[in-house]
Amino acid sequence: GMSSSGDHLSPPGDRERAYAQRRGFAPGARLSCACSVTGDLVVRVPEESQTRKQVVRKGAGIARRMTVDAAMRLYYVELPPAHLKDHRGDWERLAAALAETHGLEELRIDLTALRGLQPALDRGGRCVTVTVWDRQEVVRVQPGFLDVVYGISLDIGTTTMAAHLCNLRTGDLLGGASRMNPQVPFGEDLMSRVSYAMLNEDGVARMQGAVLEAINGMIAELADEAGIQPQDVVELVAVGNTTMHHLLLGINPRELGGTPFSLATHGALNVKARELGIAIAPGGNIFIPPCEAGHVGADNVAVLVAEAPYAQDAMMLIIDVGTNGEILLGNRQGVYSASSPTGPAFEGAQIVHGMRAAEGAIERVRIDPATLDVRYKIIGRDDWVTSAADGSGASRADHAAANERQRDRRQRLGDQAMTPEVRASGICGSGIIEAVAELFWAGLVAPNGRFVQASHPRLRTAQANGTGKAEFVLAWGHETSTGREIVIHADDVRAIQLAKAALYAGTKLLMQRLGLERVERIVLAGGFGSYIDPRHAMALGMIPDCELTRVKAVGNAAGDGARMMLLDRNKRDEATWAARWVQYVETASELSFQEEFVSAINIPHAFDPFPRAEAIVFEASKQWTDERRRGWLRYAGSGFEQIRSLVPSEETPDVSEAASRTDEPQHREKG
């Protein structure tokens, strides 16, 4: 009964038309944010734009030894009945009993606990269990005897958030919850959110409200799974970068948007839950560890506590990989820290077919250096998908066979019992990192990031695809859920180059401060960092060249550090000490950062030695065609002598001009 027409939308403007052409929109496709509805419409949301449950990779990290000495403790007290000759109030009687029985002196009581004191005494027959924070304050009074108390650790990342419910008496981990940070629509990265706060009068309130709603949602989810009430939780430890720190507290982060990057406070905070609107026990405490400096926050301090480089002899490099990369380098003699603005490319943003780590995202990639056949793994599917080089043959037959099996199952089990086969919809951060590294090993991406010209169905030249830049087909249309091919575009390679260069340049600055040529151990932290293959990361030059057995992924170290501080009050003192002891390096004010950044754009690096990475690409180069080998060397610059030895001297390309060219669009730097 509707009359739906594209004419019932406002016409596309110049910007939308340019975007549609650049992204290869299908006929009739529109950007919902760029048009107004003027009449009846039936709208189809493309597969690649549909919301799926985000796979937030911020679960509990590796198994760690944790001591339990929580700030919140339970004390059982039996009070005698009140009588006329004792003129004290019930609080004074309770305080005296706590001092006599448990040695707790000079206690104060939270107002909400005081309001509930006499009702609890009545219901418990003058027997109550008291929750005391840090031997200083009574925050809750409950009737009868209880022996369980709950707390939550919370990691607020720029893109993702994770919370864990713990038993504060036993240290047991009772559950976890995670979700996207709802502030992402206000800005993908930190500076975008700082800008939003500066340009919108209600910007801070809106971003704080969004994150508090998400926190309360996770608390409710955790409580429901554990069979308790949110009010049963009495403490929460929250960590995050400095911008997240300020927005959680409702502080405008405008001062973090420019030098001298001044924090409102860098000390640890204890805040009543009710003051922030966090739905735990009304008298509950929110502990926020100290920040280090303008761009290194409480999350990095939590990583410090979890990994404790200050207690190690080995020189440790700890990289918390995310939208904003944090770096720690040192040992018990001294530790330096820095923040490096990697941007959202590692999260799948700024990538032509990039998407979050949701069902249908390509997360693993392998490319045969001889045939250029592709294998990839998709989130939500256990097996690897094999894709033939020319988009036909075995690959198409395999998919046809899978479709036939699916039809057979539908006939046997019925449509309702049938789960559709998961197909590729896009590529997430770990997938794009592996894809670029594999293209490098396959001789299709040169060290300067340029696609090598080669005769192959998967490789499309700038002239052939109409975009002005080359691309590589990772998944053919008949393999995807959208029917459209998923490609790695020249711009994608460039985005990864810029992100990894920022990370490595920050690392290099810290190595220079300590006079190091190499590091002994590398730790990849963060939910995303744990899904990076160290071999691919080193091949790209994200991390220094290192023996791969000395590279370890430790999961969400910031979340682990927060949990350690939740369970052990002594770790809070350790965090306060460590935050002031570590020496911060401000990359934005370092004159050499730009120079190091530009050098690190090359894969793996323009000058620094990467013998292990070169050995890997040399072994792969033995399987390249002569055409690829010559094209790759044309843009390789100096080095890679082993690969040059595979090309007859009379055929070795002249690299003096080609390798230094920066006039291609994908190599032109913006100031």
mmCIF file of C-alpha atoms in Angstrom, residues 157-408:
data_model
loop_
_atom_site.group_PDB
_atom_site.id
_atom_site.type_symbol
_atom_site.label_atom_id
_atom_site.label_comp_id
_atom_site.label_asym_id
_atom_site.label_seq_id
_atom_site.Cartn_x
_atom_site.Cartn_y
_atom_site.Cartn_z
ATOM 1 C CA GLY A 157 38.820 2.540 26.203
ATOM 2 C CA THR A 158 38.454 5.045 23.407
ATOM 3 C CA THR A 159 36.583 2.508 21.291
ATOM 4 C CA THR A 160 35.625 -0.347 23.611
ATOM 5 C CA MET A 161 34.748 -0.853 27.278
ATOM 6 C CA ALA A 162 35.007 -3.895 29.529
ATOM 7 C CA ALA A 163 33.881 -4.633 33.099
ATOM 8 C CA HIS A 164 34.510 -7.584 35.431
ATOM 9 C CA LEU A 165 32.587 -8.555 38.558
ATOM 10 C CA CYS A 166 34.646 -9.932 41.461
ATOM 11 C CA ASN A 167 34.080 -11.377 44.915
ATOM 12 C CA LEU A 168 36.151 -9.061 47.089
ATOM 13 C CA ARG A 169 36.585 -11.657 49.837
ATOM 14 C CA THR A 170 37.850 -14.525 47.698
ATOM 15 C CA GLY A 171 39.117 -12.717 44.597
ATOM 16 C CA ASP A 172 36.984 -14.942 42.359
ATOM 17 C CA LEU A 173 36.112 -13.558 38.926
ATOM 18 C CA LEU A 174 32.333 -13.923 38.623
ATOM 19 C CA GLY A 175 31.610 -12.508 35.177
ATOM 20 C CA GLY A 176 32.504 -10.065 32.442
ATOM 21 C CA ALA A 177 30.653 -7.634 30.197
ATOM 22 C CA SER A 178 31.829 -5.510 27.294
ATOM 23 C CA ARG A 179 30.488 -3.134 24.683
ATOM 24 C CA MET A 180 31.394 -0.348 22.321
ATOM 25 C CA ASN A 181 32.120 3.009 23.899
ATOM 26 C CA PRO A 182 28.949 5.006 23.091
ATOM 27 C CA GLN A 183 31.052 8.149 22.708
ATOM 28 C CA VAL A 184 32.319 6.903 19.319
ATOM 29 C CA PRO A 185 29.554 8.796 17.415
ATOM 30 C CA PHE A 186 30.927 12.025 18.917
ATOM 31 C CA GLY A 187 34.382 11.267 17.520
ATOM 32 C CA GLU A 188 36.401 8.200 16.525
ATOM 33 C CA ASP A 189 39.545 9.401 18.280
ATOM 34 C CA LEU A 190 40.420 11.436 21.350
ATOM 35 C CA MET A 191 41.066 14.749 19.635
ATOM 36 C CA SER A 192 37.711 14.546 17.857
ATOM 37 C CA ARG A 193 35.980 14.230 21.226
ATOM 38 C CA VAL A 194 38.018 17.062 22.698
ATOM 39 C CA SER A 195 36.943 19.138 19.695
ATOM 40 C CA TYR A 196 33.302 18.122 20.194
ATOM 41 C CA ALA A 197 33.479 19.231 23.828
ATOM 42 C CA MET A 198 34.990 22.571 22.790
ATOM 43 C CA LEU A 199 32.509 23.288 20.006
ATOM 44 C CA ASN A 200 29.277 22.191 21.723
ATOM 45 C CA GLU A 201 28.008 23.746 24.913
ATOM 46 C CA ASP A 202 26.407 20.485 26.023
ATOM 47 C CA GLY A 203 29.163 18.302 24.546
ATOM 48 C CA VAL A 204 30.686 17.186 27.856
ATOM 49 C CA ALA A 205 27.277 16.445 29.393
ATOM 50 C CA ARG A 206 26.200 14.397 26.374
ATOM 51 C CA MET A 207 29.403 12.351 26.256
ATOM 52 C CA GLN A 208 29.412 11.807 30.023
ATOM 53 C CA GLY A 209 25.753 10.777 29.951
ATOM 54 C CA ALA A 210 26.410 8.286 27.164
ATOM 55 C CA VAL A 211 29.281 6.578 28.951
ATOM 56 C CA LEU A 212 27.482 6.486 32.324
ATOM 57 C CA GLU A 213 24.457 4.859 30.689
ATOM 58 C CA ALA A 214 26.750 2.211 29.184
ATOM 59 C CA ILE A 215 28.487 1.623 32.540
ATOM 60 C CA ASN A 216 25.173 1.173 34.327
ATOM 61 C CA GLY A 217 24.069 -1.179 31.572
ATOM 62 C CA MET A 218 27.143 -3.358 32.097
ATOM 63 C CA ILE A 219 26.654 -3.303 35.876
ATOM 64 C CA ALA A 220 23.051 -4.472 35.444
ATOM 65 C CA GLU A 221 24.170 -7.195 33.027
ATOM 66 C CA LEU A 222 26.851 -8.470 35.410
ATOM 67 C CA ALA A 223 24.496 -8.394 38.384
ATOM 68 C CA ASP A 224 21.796 -10.272 36.491
ATOM 69 C CA GLU A 225 24.229 -13.006 35.435
ATOM 70 C CA ALA A 226 25.492 -13.409 39.010
ATOM 71 C CA GLY A 227 21.975 -13.415 40.510
ATOM 72 C CA ILE A 228 22.536 -10.289 42.599
ATOM 73 C CA GLN A 229 21.322 -6.693 42.568
ATOM 74 C CA PRO A 230 23.436 -3.800 41.246
ATOM 75 C CA GLN A 231 23.204 -2.267 44.746
ATOM 76 C CA ASP A 232 25.084 -5.301 46.101
ATOM 77 C CA VAL A 233 28.228 -3.922 44.418
ATOM 78 C CA VAL A 234 30.065 -1.600 46.806
ATOM 79 C CA GLU A 235 33.164 -0.527 44.859
ATOM 80 C CA LEU A 236 34.232 0.104 41.288
ATOM 81 C CA VAL A 237 37.765 0.768 40.000
ATOM 82 C CA ALA A 238 37.743 2.655 36.684
ATOM 83 C CA VAL A 239 40.715 3.198 34.368
ATOM 84 C CA GLY A 240 40.972 4.998 31.041
ATOM 85 C CA ASN A 241 43.069 7.466 29.106
ATOM 86 C CA THR A 242 43.086 11.094 30.199
ATOM 87 C CA THR A 243 40.244 12.168 27.894
ATOM 88 C CA MET A 244 38.048 9.271 29.067
ATOM 89 C CA HIS A 245 39.065 10.120 32.648
ATOM 90 C CA HIS A 246 37.892 13.725 32.311
ATOM 91 C CA LEU A 247 34.670 12.879 30.474
ATOM 92 C CA LEU A 248 33.729 10.264 33.085
ATOM 93 C CA LEU A 249 34.083 12.931 35.757
ATOM 94 C CA GLY A 250 32.218 15.526 33.678
ATOM 95 C CA ILE A 251 35.339 17.685 33.235
ATOM 96 C CA ASN A 252 35.792 19.503 29.936
ATOM 97 C CA PRO A 253 38.955 18.058 28.320
ATOM 98 C CA ARG A 254 39.647 21.218 26.273
ATOM 99 C CA GLU A 255 43.026 21.730 27.981
ATOM 100 C CA LEU A 256 44.158 18.356 26.611
ATOM 101 C CA GLY A 257 43.658 19.625 23.058
ATOM 102 C CA GLY A 258 46.840 21.700 22.951
ATOM 103 C CA THR A 259 50.076 22.414 24.731
ATOM 104 C CA PRO A 260 50.871 22.185 27.585
ATOM 105 C CA PHE A 261 48.173 19.422 27.714
ATOM 106 C CA SER A 262 47.248 20.259 31.285
ATOM 107 C CA LEU A 263 45.193 17.809 33.351
ATOM 108 C CA ALA A 264 42.540 18.961 35.811
ATOM 109 C CA THR A 265 44.189 16.555 38.278
ATOM 110 C CA HIS A 266 46.717 13.772 37.941
ATOM 111 C CA GLY A 267 46.193 12.327 41.417
ATOM 112 C CA ALA A 268 44.135 9.295 42.440
ATOM 113 C CA LEU A 269 40.472 9.948 43.223
ATOM 114 C CA ASN A 270 37.866 8.372 45.461
ATOM 115 C CA VAL A 271 34.376 9.497 44.459
ATOM 116 C CA LYS A 272 30.988 8.471 45.785
ATOM 117 C CA ALA A 273 29.067 6.426 43.234
ATOM 118 C CA ARG A 274 25.968 8.560 43.694
ATOM 119 C CA GLU A 275 27.913 11.702 42.761
ATOM 120 C CA LEU A 276 28.519 10.275 39.287
ATOM 121 C CA GLY A 277 25.163 8.529 38.946
ATOM 122 C CA ILE A 278 26.744 5.067 38.853
ATOM 123 C CA ALA A 279 24.145 2.534 39.954
ATOM 124 C CA ILE A 280 25.920 0.524 42.641
ATOM 125 C CA ALA A 281 25.381 0.795 46.417
ATOM 126 C CA PRO A 282 24.543 4.450 47.191
ATOM 127 C CA GLY A 283 27.478 4.716 49.593
ATOM 128 C CA GLY A 284 29.739 2.780 47.247
ATOM 129 C CA ASN A 285 33.142 4.092 46.238
ATOM 130 C CA ILE A 286 34.566 4.757 42.783
ATOM 131 C CA PHE A 287 38.375 4.578 42.778
ATOM 132 C CA ILE A 288 40.146 6.178 39.825
ATOM 133 C CA PRO A 289 43.941 5.626 39.781
ATOM 134 C CA PRO A 290 46.307 8.518 39.055
ATOM 135 C CA CYS A 291 47.268 9.668 35.560
ATOM 136 C CA GLU A 292 50.865 10.016 34.430
ATOM 137 C CA ALA A 293 50.711 13.096 32.194
ATOM 138 C CA GLY A 294 48.580 14.942 29.662
ATOM 139 C CA HIS A 295 48.148 12.029 27.270
ATOM 140 C CA VAL A 296 48.973 9.015 29.440
ATOM 141 C CA GLY A 297 46.179 8.151 31.803
ATOM 142 C CA ALA A 298 45.079 5.732 34.480
ATOM 143 C CA ASP A 299 44.838 2.889 31.973
ATOM 144 C CA ASN A 300 48.584 3.044 31.382
ATOM 145 C CA VAL A 301 49.155 3.136 35.138
ATOM 146 C CA ALA A 302 47.046 -0.024 35.368
ATOM 147 C CA VAL A 303 49.278 -1.649 32.738
ATOM 148 C CA LEU A 304 52.281 -0.619 34.836
ATOM 149 C CA VAL A 305 50.781 -2.339 37.871
ATOM 150 C CA ALA A 306 49.887 -5.482 35.921
ATOM 151 C CA GLU A 307 53.252 -5.938 34.164
ATOM 152 C CA ALA A 308 55.483 -4.305 36.814
ATOM 153 C CA PRO A 309 58.517 -3.512 34.633
ATOM 154 C CA TYR A 310 59.927 -1.733 37.687
ATOM 155 C CA ALA A 311 60.401 -5.174 39.281
ATOM 156 C CA GLN A 312 62.209 -6.710 36.276
ATOM 157 C CA ASP A 313 65.855 -6.891 35.256
ATOM 158 C CA ALA A 314 65.105 -7.446 31.553
ATOM 159 C CA MET A 315 64.532 -4.368 29.406
ATOM 160 C CA MET A 316 60.792 -4.593 28.622
ATOM 161 C CA LEU A 317 58.877 -2.847 25.869
ATOM 162 C CA ILE A 318 55.134 -2.789 26.599
ATOM 163 C CA ILE A 319 52.831 -1.548 23.845
ATOM 164 C CA ASP A 320 49.132 -1.134 24.562
ATOM 165 C CA VAL A 321 47.778 -1.130 21.015
ATOM 166 C CA GLY A 322 44.546 0.732 20.369
ATOM 167 C CA THR A 323 43.095 3.889 18.899
ATOM 168 C CA ASN A 324 45.562 5.695 21.129
ATOM 169 C CA GLY A 325 48.739 3.648 21.603
ATOM 170 C CA GLU A 326 50.563 3.801 24.942
ATOM 171 C CA ILE A 327 54.174 2.690 25.250
ATOM 172 C CA LEU A 328 56.307 1.749 28.273
ATOM 173 C CA LEU A 329 60.003 0.906 28.117
ATOM 174 C CA GLY A 330 62.426 0.083 30.902
ATOM 175 C CA ASN A 331 63.181 -2.079 33.924
ATOM 176 C CA ARG A 332 63.861 -1.632 37.635
ATOM 177 C CA GLN A 333 66.514 0.982 36.813
ATOM 178 C CA GLY A 334 63.970 3.289 35.179
ATOM 179 C CA VAL A 335 60.870 3.304 32.972
ATOM 180 C CA TYR A 336 59.869 5.788 30.275
ATOM 181 C CA SER A 337 56.365 6.187 28.887
ATOM 182 C CA ALA A 338 54.839 7.852 25.838
ATOM 183 C CA SER A 339 51.561 8.130 23.986
ATOM 184 C CA SER A 340 51.366 7.735 20.229
ATOM 185 C CA PRO A 341 48.311 8.755 18.173
ATOM 186 C CA THR A 342 47.856 5.654 16.018
ATOM 187 C CA GLY A 343 44.306 6.591 15.006
ATOM 188 C CA PRO A 344 41.370 4.252 14.364
ATOM 189 C CA ALA A 345 42.855 2.286 11.415
ATOM 190 C CA PHE A 346 43.814 -0.599 13.733
ATOM 191 C CA GLU A 347 40.134 -0.797 14.704
ATOM 192 C CA GLY A 348 39.053 -1.151 11.060
ATOM 193 C CA ALA A 349 38.136 2.523 10.594
ATOM 194 C CA GLN A 350 39.517 4.591 7.690
ATOM 195 C CA ILE A 351 39.711 1.339 5.700
ATOM 196 C CA VAL A 352 37.716 1.075 2.446
ATOM 197 C CA HIS A 353 36.025 -2.184 3.473
ATOM 198 C CA GLY A 354 36.884 -1.851 7.158
ATOM 199 C CA MET A 355 34.469 -2.812 9.903
ATOM 200 C CA ARG A 356 34.487 -3.491 13.605
ATOM 201 C CA ALA A 357 35.325 -6.933 14.938
ATOM 202 C CA ALA A 358 31.798 -8.264 14.419
ATOM 203 C CA GLU A 359 30.426 -11.416 12.806
ATOM 204 C CA GLY A 360 31.433 -11.491 9.154
ATOM 205 C CA ALA A 361 34.676 -9.542 9.602
ATOM 206 C CA ILE A 362 37.800 -11.053 8.062
ATOM 207 C CA GLU A 363 40.231 -11.362 10.985
ATOM 208 C CA ARG A 364 43.009 -13.567 9.567
ATOM 209 C CA VAL A 365 44.598 -13.555 6.097
ATOM 210 C CA ARG A 366 47.101 -15.772 4.298
ATOM 211 C CA ILE A 367 48.318 -15.139 0.715
ATOM 212 C CA ASP A 368 50.319 -17.738 -1.206
ATOM 213 C CA PRO A 369 53.443 -15.920 -2.495
ATOM 214 C CA ALA A 370 53.559 -18.169 -5.576
ATOM 215 C CA THR A 371 49.935 -18.385 -6.748
ATOM 216 C CA LEU A 372 48.423 -15.433 -4.834
ATOM 217 C CA ASP A 373 45.636 -17.740 -3.680
ATOM 218 C CA VAL A 374 44.029 -16.310 -0.552
ATOM 219 C CA ARG A 375 42.842 -17.983 2.615
ATOM 220 C CA TYR A 376 41.008 -15.985 5.242
ATOM 221 C CA LYS A 377 39.211 -16.569 8.502
ATOM 222 C CA ILE A 378 35.943 -14.853 9.416
ATOM 223 C CA ILE A 379 34.631 -13.986 12.868
ATOM 224 C CA GLY A 380 31.687 -16.283 13.543
ATOM 225 C CA ARG A 381 33.016 -19.127 11.435
ATOM 226 C CA ASP A 382 35.446 -21.828 12.558
ATOM 227 C CA ASP A 383 36.944 -22.929 9.244
ATOM 228 C CA TRP A 384 39.279 -21.049 6.906
ATOM 229 C CA VAL A 385 37.845 -19.934 3.561
ATOM 230 C CA THR A 386 39.994 -20.779 0.542
ATOM 231 C CA SER A 387 39.719 -18.358 -2.376
ATOM 232 C CA ALA A 388 41.214 -19.239 -5.767
ATOM 233 C CA ALA A 389 43.439 -16.653 -7.427
ATOM 234 C CA ASP A 390 41.153 -16.004 -10.391
ATOM 235 C CA GLY A 391 37.850 -16.027 -8.521
ATOM 236 C CA SER A 392 36.639 -19.214 -10.136
ATOM 237 C CA GLY A 393 37.609 -22.868 -10.212
ATOM 238 C CA ALA A 394 37.970 -24.524 -6.819
ATOM 239 C CA SER A 395 36.828 -21.470 -4.893
ATOM 240 C CA ARG A 396 33.514 -21.127 -6.717
ATOM 241 C CA ALA A 397 33.029 -24.902 -6.631
ATOM 242 C CA ASP A 398 33.673 -24.958 -2.871
ATOM 243 C CA HIS A 399 31.043 -22.277 -2.296
ATOM 244 C CA ALA A 400 28.591 -24.035 -4.586
ATOM 245 C CA ALA A 401 29.122 -27.249 -2.618
ATOM 246 C CA ALA A 402 28.612 -25.377 0.676
ATOM 247 C CA ASN A 403 25.372 -23.903 -0.662
ATOM 248 C CA GLU A 404 24.224 -27.362 -1.712
ATOM 249 C CA ARG A 405 24.970 -28.734 1.764
ATOM 250 C CA GLN A 406 23.045 -25.852 3.256
ATOM 251 C CA ARG A 407 20.014 -26.591 1.055
ATOM 252 C CA ASP A 408 20.169 -30.254 2.083
#
